[in-house]
mmCIF file with all atom_site columns, C-alpha atoms in Angstrom:
data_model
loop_
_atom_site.group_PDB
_atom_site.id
_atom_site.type_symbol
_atom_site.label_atom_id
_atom_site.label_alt_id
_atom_site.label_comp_id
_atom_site.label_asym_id
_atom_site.label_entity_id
_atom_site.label_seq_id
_atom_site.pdbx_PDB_ins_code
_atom_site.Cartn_x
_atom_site.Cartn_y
_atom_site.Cartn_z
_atom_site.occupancy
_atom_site.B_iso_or_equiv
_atom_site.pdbx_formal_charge
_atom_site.auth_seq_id
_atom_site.auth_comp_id
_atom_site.auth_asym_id
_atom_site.auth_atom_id
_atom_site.pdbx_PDB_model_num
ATOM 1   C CA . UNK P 1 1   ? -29.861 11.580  13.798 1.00 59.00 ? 1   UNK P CA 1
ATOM 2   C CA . UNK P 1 2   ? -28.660 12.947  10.372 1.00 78.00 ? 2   UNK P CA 1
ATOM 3   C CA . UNK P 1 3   ? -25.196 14.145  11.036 1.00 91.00 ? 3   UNK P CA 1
ATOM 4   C CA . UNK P 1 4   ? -24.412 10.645  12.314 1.00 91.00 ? 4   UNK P CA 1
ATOM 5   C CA . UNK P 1 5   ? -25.856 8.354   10.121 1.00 93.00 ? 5   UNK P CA 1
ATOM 6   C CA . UNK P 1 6   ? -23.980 11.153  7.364  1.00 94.00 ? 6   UNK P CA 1
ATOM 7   C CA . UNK P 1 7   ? -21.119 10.330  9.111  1.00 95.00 ? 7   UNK P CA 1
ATOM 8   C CA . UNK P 1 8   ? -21.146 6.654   9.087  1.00 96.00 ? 8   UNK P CA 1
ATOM 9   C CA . UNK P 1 9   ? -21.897 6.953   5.905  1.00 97.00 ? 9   UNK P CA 1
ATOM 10  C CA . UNK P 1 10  ? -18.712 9.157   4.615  1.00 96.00 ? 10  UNK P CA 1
ATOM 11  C CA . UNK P 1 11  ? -16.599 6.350   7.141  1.00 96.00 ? 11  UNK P CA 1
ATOM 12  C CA . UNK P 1 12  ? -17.526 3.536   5.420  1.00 97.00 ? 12  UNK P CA 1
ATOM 13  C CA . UNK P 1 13  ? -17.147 4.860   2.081  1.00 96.00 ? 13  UNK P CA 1
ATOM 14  C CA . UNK P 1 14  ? -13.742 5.422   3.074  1.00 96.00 ? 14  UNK P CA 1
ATOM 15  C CA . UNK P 1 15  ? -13.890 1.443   4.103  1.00 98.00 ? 15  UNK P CA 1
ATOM 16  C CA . UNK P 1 16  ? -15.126 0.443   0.554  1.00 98.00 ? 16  UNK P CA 1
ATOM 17  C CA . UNK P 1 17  ? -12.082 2.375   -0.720 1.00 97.00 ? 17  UNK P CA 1
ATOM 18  C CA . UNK P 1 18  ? -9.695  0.255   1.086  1.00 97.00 ? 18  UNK P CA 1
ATOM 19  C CA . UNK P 1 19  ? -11.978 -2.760  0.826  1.00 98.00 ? 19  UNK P CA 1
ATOM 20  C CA . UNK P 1 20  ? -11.830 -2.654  -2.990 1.00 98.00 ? 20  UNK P CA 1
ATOM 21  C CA . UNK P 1 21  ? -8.136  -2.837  -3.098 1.00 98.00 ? 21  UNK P CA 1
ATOM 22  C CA . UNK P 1 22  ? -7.923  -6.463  -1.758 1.00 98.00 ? 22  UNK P CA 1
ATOM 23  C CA . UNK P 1 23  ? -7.157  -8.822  -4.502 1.00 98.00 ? 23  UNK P CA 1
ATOM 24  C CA . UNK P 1 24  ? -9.838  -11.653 -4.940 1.00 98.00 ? 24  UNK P CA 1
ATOM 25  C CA . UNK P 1 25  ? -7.223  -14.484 -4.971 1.00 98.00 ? 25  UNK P CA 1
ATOM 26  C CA . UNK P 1 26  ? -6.090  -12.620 -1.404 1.00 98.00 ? 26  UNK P CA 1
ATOM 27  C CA . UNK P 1 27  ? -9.676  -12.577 0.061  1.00 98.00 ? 27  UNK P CA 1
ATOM 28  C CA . UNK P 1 28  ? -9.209  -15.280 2.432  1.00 98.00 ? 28  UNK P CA 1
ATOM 29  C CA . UNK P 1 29  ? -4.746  -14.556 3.398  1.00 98.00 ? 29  UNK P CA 1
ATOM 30  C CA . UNK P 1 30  ? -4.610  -13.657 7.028  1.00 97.00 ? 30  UNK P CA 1
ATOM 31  C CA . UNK P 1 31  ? -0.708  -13.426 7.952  1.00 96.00 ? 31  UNK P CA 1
ATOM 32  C CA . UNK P 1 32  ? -0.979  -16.030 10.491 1.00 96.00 ? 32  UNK P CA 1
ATOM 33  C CA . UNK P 1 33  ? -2.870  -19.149 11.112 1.00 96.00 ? 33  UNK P CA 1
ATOM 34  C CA . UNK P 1 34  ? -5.878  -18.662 12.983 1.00 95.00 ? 34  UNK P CA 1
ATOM 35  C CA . UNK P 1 35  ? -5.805  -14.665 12.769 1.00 97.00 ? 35  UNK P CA 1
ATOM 36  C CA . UNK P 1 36  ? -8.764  -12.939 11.159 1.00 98.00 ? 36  UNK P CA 1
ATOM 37  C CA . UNK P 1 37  ? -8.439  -12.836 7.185  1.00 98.00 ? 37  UNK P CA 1
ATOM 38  C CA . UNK P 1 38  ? -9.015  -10.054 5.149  1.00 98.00 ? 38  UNK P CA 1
ATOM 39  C CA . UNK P 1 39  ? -12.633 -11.594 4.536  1.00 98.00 ? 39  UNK P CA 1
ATOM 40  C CA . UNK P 1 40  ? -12.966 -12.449 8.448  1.00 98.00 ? 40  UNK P CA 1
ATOM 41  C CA . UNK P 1 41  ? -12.729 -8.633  8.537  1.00 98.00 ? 41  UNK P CA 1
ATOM 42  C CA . UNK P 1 42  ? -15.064 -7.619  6.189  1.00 98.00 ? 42  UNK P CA 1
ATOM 43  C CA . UNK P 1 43  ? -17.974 -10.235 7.187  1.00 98.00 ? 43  UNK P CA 1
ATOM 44  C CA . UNK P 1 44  ? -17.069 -9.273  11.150 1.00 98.00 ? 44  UNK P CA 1
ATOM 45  C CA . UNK P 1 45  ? -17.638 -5.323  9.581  1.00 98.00 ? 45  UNK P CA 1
ATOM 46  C CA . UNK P 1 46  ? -20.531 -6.467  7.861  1.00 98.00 ? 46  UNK P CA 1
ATOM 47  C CA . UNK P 1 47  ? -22.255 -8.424  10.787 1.00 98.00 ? 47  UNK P CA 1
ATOM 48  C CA . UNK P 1 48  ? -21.494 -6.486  13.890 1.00 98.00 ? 48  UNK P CA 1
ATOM 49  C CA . UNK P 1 49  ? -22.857 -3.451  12.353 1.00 98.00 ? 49  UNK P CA 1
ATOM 50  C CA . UNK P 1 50  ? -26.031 -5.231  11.326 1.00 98.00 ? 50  UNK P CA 1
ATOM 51  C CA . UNK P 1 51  ? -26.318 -7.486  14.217 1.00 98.00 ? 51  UNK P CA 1
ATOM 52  C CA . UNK P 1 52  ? -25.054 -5.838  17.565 1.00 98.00 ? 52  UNK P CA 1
ATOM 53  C CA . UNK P 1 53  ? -25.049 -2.355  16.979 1.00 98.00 ? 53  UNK P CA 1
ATOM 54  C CA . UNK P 1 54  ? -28.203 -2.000  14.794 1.00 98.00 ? 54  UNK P CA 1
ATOM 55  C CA . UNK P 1 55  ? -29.931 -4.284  16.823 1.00 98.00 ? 55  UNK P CA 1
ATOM 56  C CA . UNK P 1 56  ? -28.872 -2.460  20.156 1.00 98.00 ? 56  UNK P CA 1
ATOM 57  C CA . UNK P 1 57  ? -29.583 0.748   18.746 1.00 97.00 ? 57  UNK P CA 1
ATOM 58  C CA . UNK P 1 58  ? -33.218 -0.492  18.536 1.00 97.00 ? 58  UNK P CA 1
ATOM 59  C CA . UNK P 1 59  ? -33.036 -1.520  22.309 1.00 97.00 ? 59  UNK P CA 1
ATOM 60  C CA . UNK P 1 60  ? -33.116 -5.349  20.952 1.00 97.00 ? 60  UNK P CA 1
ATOM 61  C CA . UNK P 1 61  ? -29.974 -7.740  22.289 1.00 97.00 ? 61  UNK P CA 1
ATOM 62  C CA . UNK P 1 62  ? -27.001 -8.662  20.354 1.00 97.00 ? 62  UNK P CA 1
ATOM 63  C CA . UNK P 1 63  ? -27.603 -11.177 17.979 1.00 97.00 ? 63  UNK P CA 1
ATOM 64  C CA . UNK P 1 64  ? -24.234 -11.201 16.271 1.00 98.00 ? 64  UNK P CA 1
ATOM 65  C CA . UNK P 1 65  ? -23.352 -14.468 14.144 1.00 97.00 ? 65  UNK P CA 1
ATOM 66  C CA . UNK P 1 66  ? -19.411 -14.368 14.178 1.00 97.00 ? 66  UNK P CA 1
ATOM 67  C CA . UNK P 1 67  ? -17.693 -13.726 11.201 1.00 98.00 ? 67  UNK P CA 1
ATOM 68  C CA . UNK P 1 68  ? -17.110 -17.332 9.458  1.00 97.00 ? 68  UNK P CA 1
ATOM 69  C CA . UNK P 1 69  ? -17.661 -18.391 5.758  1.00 97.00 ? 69  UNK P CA 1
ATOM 70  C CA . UNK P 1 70  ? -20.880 -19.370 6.477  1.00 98.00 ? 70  UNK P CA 1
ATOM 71  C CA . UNK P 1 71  ? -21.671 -16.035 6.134  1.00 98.00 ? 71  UNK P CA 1
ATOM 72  C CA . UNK P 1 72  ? -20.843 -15.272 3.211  1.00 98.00 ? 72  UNK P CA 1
ATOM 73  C CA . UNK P 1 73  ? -17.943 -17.327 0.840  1.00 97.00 ? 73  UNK P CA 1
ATOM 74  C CA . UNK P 1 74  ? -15.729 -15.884 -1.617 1.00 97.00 ? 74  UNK P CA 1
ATOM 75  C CA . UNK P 1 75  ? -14.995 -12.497 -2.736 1.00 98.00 ? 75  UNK P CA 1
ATOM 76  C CA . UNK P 1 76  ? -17.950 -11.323 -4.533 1.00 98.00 ? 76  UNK P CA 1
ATOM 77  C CA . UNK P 1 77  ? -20.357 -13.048 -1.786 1.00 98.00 ? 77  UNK P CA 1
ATOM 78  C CA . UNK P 1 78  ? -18.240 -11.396 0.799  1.00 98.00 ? 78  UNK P CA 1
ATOM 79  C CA . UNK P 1 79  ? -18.315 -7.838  -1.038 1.00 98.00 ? 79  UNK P CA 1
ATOM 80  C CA . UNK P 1 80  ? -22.121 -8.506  -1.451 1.00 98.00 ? 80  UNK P CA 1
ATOM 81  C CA . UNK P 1 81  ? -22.617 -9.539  2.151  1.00 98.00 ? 81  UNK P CA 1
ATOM 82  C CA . UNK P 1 82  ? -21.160 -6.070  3.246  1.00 98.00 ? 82  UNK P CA 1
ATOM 83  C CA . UNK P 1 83  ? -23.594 -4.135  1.191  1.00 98.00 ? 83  UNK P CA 1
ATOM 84  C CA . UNK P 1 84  ? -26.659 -6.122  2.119  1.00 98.00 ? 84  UNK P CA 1
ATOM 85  C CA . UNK P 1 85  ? -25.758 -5.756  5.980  1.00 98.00 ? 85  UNK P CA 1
ATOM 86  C CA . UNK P 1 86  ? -25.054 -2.177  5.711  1.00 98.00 ? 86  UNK P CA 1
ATOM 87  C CA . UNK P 1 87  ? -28.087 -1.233  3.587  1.00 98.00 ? 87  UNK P CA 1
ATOM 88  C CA . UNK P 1 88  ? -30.244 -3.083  6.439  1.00 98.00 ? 88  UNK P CA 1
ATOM 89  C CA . UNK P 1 89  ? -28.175 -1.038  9.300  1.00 98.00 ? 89  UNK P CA 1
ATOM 90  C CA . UNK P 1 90  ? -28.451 2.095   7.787  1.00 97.00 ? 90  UNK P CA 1
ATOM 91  C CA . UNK P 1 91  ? -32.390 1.742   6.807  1.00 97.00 ? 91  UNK P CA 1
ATOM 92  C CA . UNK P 1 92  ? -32.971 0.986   10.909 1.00 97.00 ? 92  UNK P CA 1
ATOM 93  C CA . UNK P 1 93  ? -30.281 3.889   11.764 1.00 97.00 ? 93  UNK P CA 1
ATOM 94  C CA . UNK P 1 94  ? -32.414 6.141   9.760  1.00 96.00 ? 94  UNK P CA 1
ATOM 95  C CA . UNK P 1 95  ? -35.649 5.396   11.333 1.00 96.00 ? 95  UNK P CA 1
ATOM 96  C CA . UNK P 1 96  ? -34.287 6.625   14.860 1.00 96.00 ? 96  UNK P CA 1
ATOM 97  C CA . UNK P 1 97  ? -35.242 9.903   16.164 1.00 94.00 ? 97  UNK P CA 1
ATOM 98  C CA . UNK P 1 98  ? -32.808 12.184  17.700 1.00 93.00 ? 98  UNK P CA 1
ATOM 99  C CA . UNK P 1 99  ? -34.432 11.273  21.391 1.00 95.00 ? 99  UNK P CA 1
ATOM 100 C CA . UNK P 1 100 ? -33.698 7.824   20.549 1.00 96.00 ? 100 UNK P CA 1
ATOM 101 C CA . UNK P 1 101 ? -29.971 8.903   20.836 1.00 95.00 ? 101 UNK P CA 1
ATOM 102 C CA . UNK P 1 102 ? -30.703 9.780   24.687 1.00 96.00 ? 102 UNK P CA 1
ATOM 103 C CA . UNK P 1 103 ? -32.089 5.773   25.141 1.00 97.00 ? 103 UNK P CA 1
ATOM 104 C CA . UNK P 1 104 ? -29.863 3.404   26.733 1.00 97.00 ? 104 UNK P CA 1
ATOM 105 C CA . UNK P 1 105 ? -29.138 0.609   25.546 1.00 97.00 ? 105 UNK P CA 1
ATOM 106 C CA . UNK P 1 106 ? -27.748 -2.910  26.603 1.00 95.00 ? 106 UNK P CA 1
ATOM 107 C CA . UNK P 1 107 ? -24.563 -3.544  24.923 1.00 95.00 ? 107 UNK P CA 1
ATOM 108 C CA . UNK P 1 108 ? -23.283 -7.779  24.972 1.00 95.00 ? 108 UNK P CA 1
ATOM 109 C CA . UNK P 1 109 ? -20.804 -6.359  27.751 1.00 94.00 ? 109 UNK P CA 1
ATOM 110 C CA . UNK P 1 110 ? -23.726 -5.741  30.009 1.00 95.00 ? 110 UNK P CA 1
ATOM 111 C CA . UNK P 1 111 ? -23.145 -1.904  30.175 1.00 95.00 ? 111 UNK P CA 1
ATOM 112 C CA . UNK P 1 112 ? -25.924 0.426   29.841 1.00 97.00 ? 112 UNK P CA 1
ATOM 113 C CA . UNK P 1 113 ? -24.941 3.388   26.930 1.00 96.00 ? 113 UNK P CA 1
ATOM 114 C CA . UNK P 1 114 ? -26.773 6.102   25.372 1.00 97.00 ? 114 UNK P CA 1
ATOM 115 C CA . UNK P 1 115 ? -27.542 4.788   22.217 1.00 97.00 ? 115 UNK P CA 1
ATOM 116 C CA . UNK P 1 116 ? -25.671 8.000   20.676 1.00 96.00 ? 116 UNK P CA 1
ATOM 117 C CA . UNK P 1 117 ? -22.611 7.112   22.283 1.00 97.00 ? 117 UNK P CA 1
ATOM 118 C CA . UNK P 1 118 ? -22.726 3.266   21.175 1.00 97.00 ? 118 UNK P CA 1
ATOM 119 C CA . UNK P 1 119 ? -23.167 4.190   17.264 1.00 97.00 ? 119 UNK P CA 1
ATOM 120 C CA . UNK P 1 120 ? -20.238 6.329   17.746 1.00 96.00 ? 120 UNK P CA 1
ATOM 121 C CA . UNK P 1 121 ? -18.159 3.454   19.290 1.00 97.00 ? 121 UNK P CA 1
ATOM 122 C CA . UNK P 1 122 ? -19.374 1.290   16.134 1.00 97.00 ? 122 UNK P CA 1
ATOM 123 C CA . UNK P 1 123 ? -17.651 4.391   13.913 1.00 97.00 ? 123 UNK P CA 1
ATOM 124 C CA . UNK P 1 124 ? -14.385 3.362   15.899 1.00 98.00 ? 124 UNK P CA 1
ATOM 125 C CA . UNK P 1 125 ? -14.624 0.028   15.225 1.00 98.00 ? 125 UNK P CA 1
ATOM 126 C CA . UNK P 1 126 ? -14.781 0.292   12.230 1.00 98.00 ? 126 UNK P CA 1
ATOM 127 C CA . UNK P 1 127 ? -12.183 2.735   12.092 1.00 97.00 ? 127 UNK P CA 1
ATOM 128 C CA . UNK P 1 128 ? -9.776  0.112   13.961 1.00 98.00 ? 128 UNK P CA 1
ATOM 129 C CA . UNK P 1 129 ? -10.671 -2.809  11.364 1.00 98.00 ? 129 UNK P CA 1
ATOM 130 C CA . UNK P 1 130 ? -10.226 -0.057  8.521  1.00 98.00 ? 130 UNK P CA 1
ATOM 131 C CA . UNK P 1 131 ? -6.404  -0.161  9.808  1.00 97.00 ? 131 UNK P CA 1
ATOM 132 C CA . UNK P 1 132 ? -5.763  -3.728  10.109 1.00 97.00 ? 132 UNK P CA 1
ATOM 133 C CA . UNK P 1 133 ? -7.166  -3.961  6.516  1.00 98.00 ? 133 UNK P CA 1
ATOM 134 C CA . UNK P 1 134 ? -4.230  -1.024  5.670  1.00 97.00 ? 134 UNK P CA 1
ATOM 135 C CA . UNK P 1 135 ? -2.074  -3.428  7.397  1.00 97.00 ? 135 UNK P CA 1
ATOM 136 C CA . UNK P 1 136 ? -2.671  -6.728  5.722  1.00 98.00 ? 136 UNK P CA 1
ATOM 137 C CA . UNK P 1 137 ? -2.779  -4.802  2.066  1.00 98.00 ? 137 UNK P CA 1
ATOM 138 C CA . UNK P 1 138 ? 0.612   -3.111  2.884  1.00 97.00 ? 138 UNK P CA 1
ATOM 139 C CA . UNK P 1 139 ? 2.071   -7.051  4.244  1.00 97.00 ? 139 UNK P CA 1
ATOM 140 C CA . UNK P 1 140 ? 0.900   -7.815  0.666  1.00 98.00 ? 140 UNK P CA 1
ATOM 141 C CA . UNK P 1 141 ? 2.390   -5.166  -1.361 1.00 98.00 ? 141 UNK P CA 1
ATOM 142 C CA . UNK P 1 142 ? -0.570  -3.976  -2.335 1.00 98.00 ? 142 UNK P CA 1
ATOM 143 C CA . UNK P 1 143 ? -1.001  -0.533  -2.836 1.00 95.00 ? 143 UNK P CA 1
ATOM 144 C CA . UNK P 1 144 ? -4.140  1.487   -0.839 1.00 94.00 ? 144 UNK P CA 1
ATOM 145 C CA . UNK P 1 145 ? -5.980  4.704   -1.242 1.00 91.00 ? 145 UNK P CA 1
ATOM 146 C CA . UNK P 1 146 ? -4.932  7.822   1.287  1.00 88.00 ? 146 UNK P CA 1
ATOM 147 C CA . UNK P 1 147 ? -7.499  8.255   3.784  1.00 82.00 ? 147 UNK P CA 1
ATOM 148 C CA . UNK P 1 148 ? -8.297  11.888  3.020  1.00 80.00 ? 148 UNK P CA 1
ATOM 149 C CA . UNK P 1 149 ? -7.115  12.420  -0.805 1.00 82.00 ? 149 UNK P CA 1
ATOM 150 C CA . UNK P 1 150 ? -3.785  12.956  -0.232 1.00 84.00 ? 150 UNK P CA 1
ATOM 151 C CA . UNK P 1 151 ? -0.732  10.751  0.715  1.00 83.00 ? 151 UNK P CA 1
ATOM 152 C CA . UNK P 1 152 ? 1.605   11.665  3.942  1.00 85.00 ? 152 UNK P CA 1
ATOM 153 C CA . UNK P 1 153 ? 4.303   13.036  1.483  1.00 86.00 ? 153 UNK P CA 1
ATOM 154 C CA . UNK P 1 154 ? 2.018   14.908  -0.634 1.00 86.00 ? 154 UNK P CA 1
ATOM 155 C CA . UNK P 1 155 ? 1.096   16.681  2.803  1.00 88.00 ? 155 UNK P CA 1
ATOM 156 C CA . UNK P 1 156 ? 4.512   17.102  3.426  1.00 88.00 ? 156 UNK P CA 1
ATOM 157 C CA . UNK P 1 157 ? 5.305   18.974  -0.190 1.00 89.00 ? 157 UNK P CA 1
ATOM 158 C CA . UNK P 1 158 ? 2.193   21.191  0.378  1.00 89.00 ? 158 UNK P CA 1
ATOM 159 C CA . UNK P 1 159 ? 3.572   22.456  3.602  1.00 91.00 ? 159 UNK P CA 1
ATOM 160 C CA . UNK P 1 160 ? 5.156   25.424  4.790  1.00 87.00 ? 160 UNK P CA 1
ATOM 161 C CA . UNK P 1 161 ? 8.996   24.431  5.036  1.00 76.00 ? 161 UNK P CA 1
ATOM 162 C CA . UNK P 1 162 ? 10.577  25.139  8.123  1.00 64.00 ? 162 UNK P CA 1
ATOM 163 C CA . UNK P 1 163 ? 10.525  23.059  11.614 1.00 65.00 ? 163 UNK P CA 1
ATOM 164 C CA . UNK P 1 164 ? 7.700   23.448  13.611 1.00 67.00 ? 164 UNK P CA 1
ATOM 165 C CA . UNK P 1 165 ? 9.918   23.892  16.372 1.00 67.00 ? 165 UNK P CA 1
ATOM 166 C CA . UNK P 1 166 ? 11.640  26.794  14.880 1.00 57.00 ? 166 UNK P CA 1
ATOM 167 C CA . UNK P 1 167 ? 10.579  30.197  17.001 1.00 56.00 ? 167 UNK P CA 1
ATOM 168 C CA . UNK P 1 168 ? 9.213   32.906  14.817 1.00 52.00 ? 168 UNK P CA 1
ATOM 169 C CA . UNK P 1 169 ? 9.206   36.143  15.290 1.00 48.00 ? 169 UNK P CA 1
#
């Protein structure tokens, strides 16, 4: 159960990164009415996590709240909410054994997955949200940390030059 839960971990660090970029005064700007905001994003991080996929891990049902205000208003409540959701995740995460992985569980579609395989789909979420947030920050000017240390072009200067289409001999 280690090398996931390490994982998760090192993924939503990653998230905190980006997460930490958005401007308080731009906490609540989605780019179109009735789209998720950048703080509909975090709370829906923040309460899926907590509420379907820790909960289903556990063999329990979905008791996901939504994502509204409600939840958690403002930037710091919003940045707080995140941290208190994922510190209760990650304590019940912890407490599974690896056989636990091999359970299935009931997900809120009403298909039956191996636990394992559902906390990985939670990693891709979260991955997917990760990107929208990108998105939104870049609509905004604002700039965002690489994903891995380095930027695209700094990977580009740091290669070999030379197509990778080119035949060597």
């Amino acid at each position: 159960m280690t090398e996931i839960v390490d994982y998760f971990e090192r993924i939503r660090e990653r998230t905190m990164r980006v997460i930490a970029c958005i401007p308080p005064d731009k906490i609540d700007w989605a780019y179109q009415a009735g789209k998720f905001s950048l703080s509909d994003i975090v709370r829906h991080l923040a309460a899926i996590e907590r509420w379907m996929f820790a909960e289903n891990a556990q063999l329990k049902p979905s008791r996901y709240p939504g994502h509204g205000r409600e939840l958690a208003d403002g930037f710091d409540a919003t940045i707080a909410y995140i941290r208190r959701m994922h510190d209760e995740s990650m304590t019940i995460f912890k407490s599974l054994l690896e056989e636990d992985l091999a359970k299935k569980c009931m997900t809120p579609g009403g298909v039956e997955l191996r636990v394992g395989k559902w906390l990985r789909s939670m990693i891709e979420h979260e991955v997917h949200h990760r990107g929208q947030m990108y998105m939104y920050l870049g609509m905004l000017n604002v700039p965002t940390p690489p994903i891995y240390g380095l930027t695209e072009e700094q990977v580009k200067e740091r290669s070999v030059s030379g197509s990778p289409d080119a035949e060597t001999e």
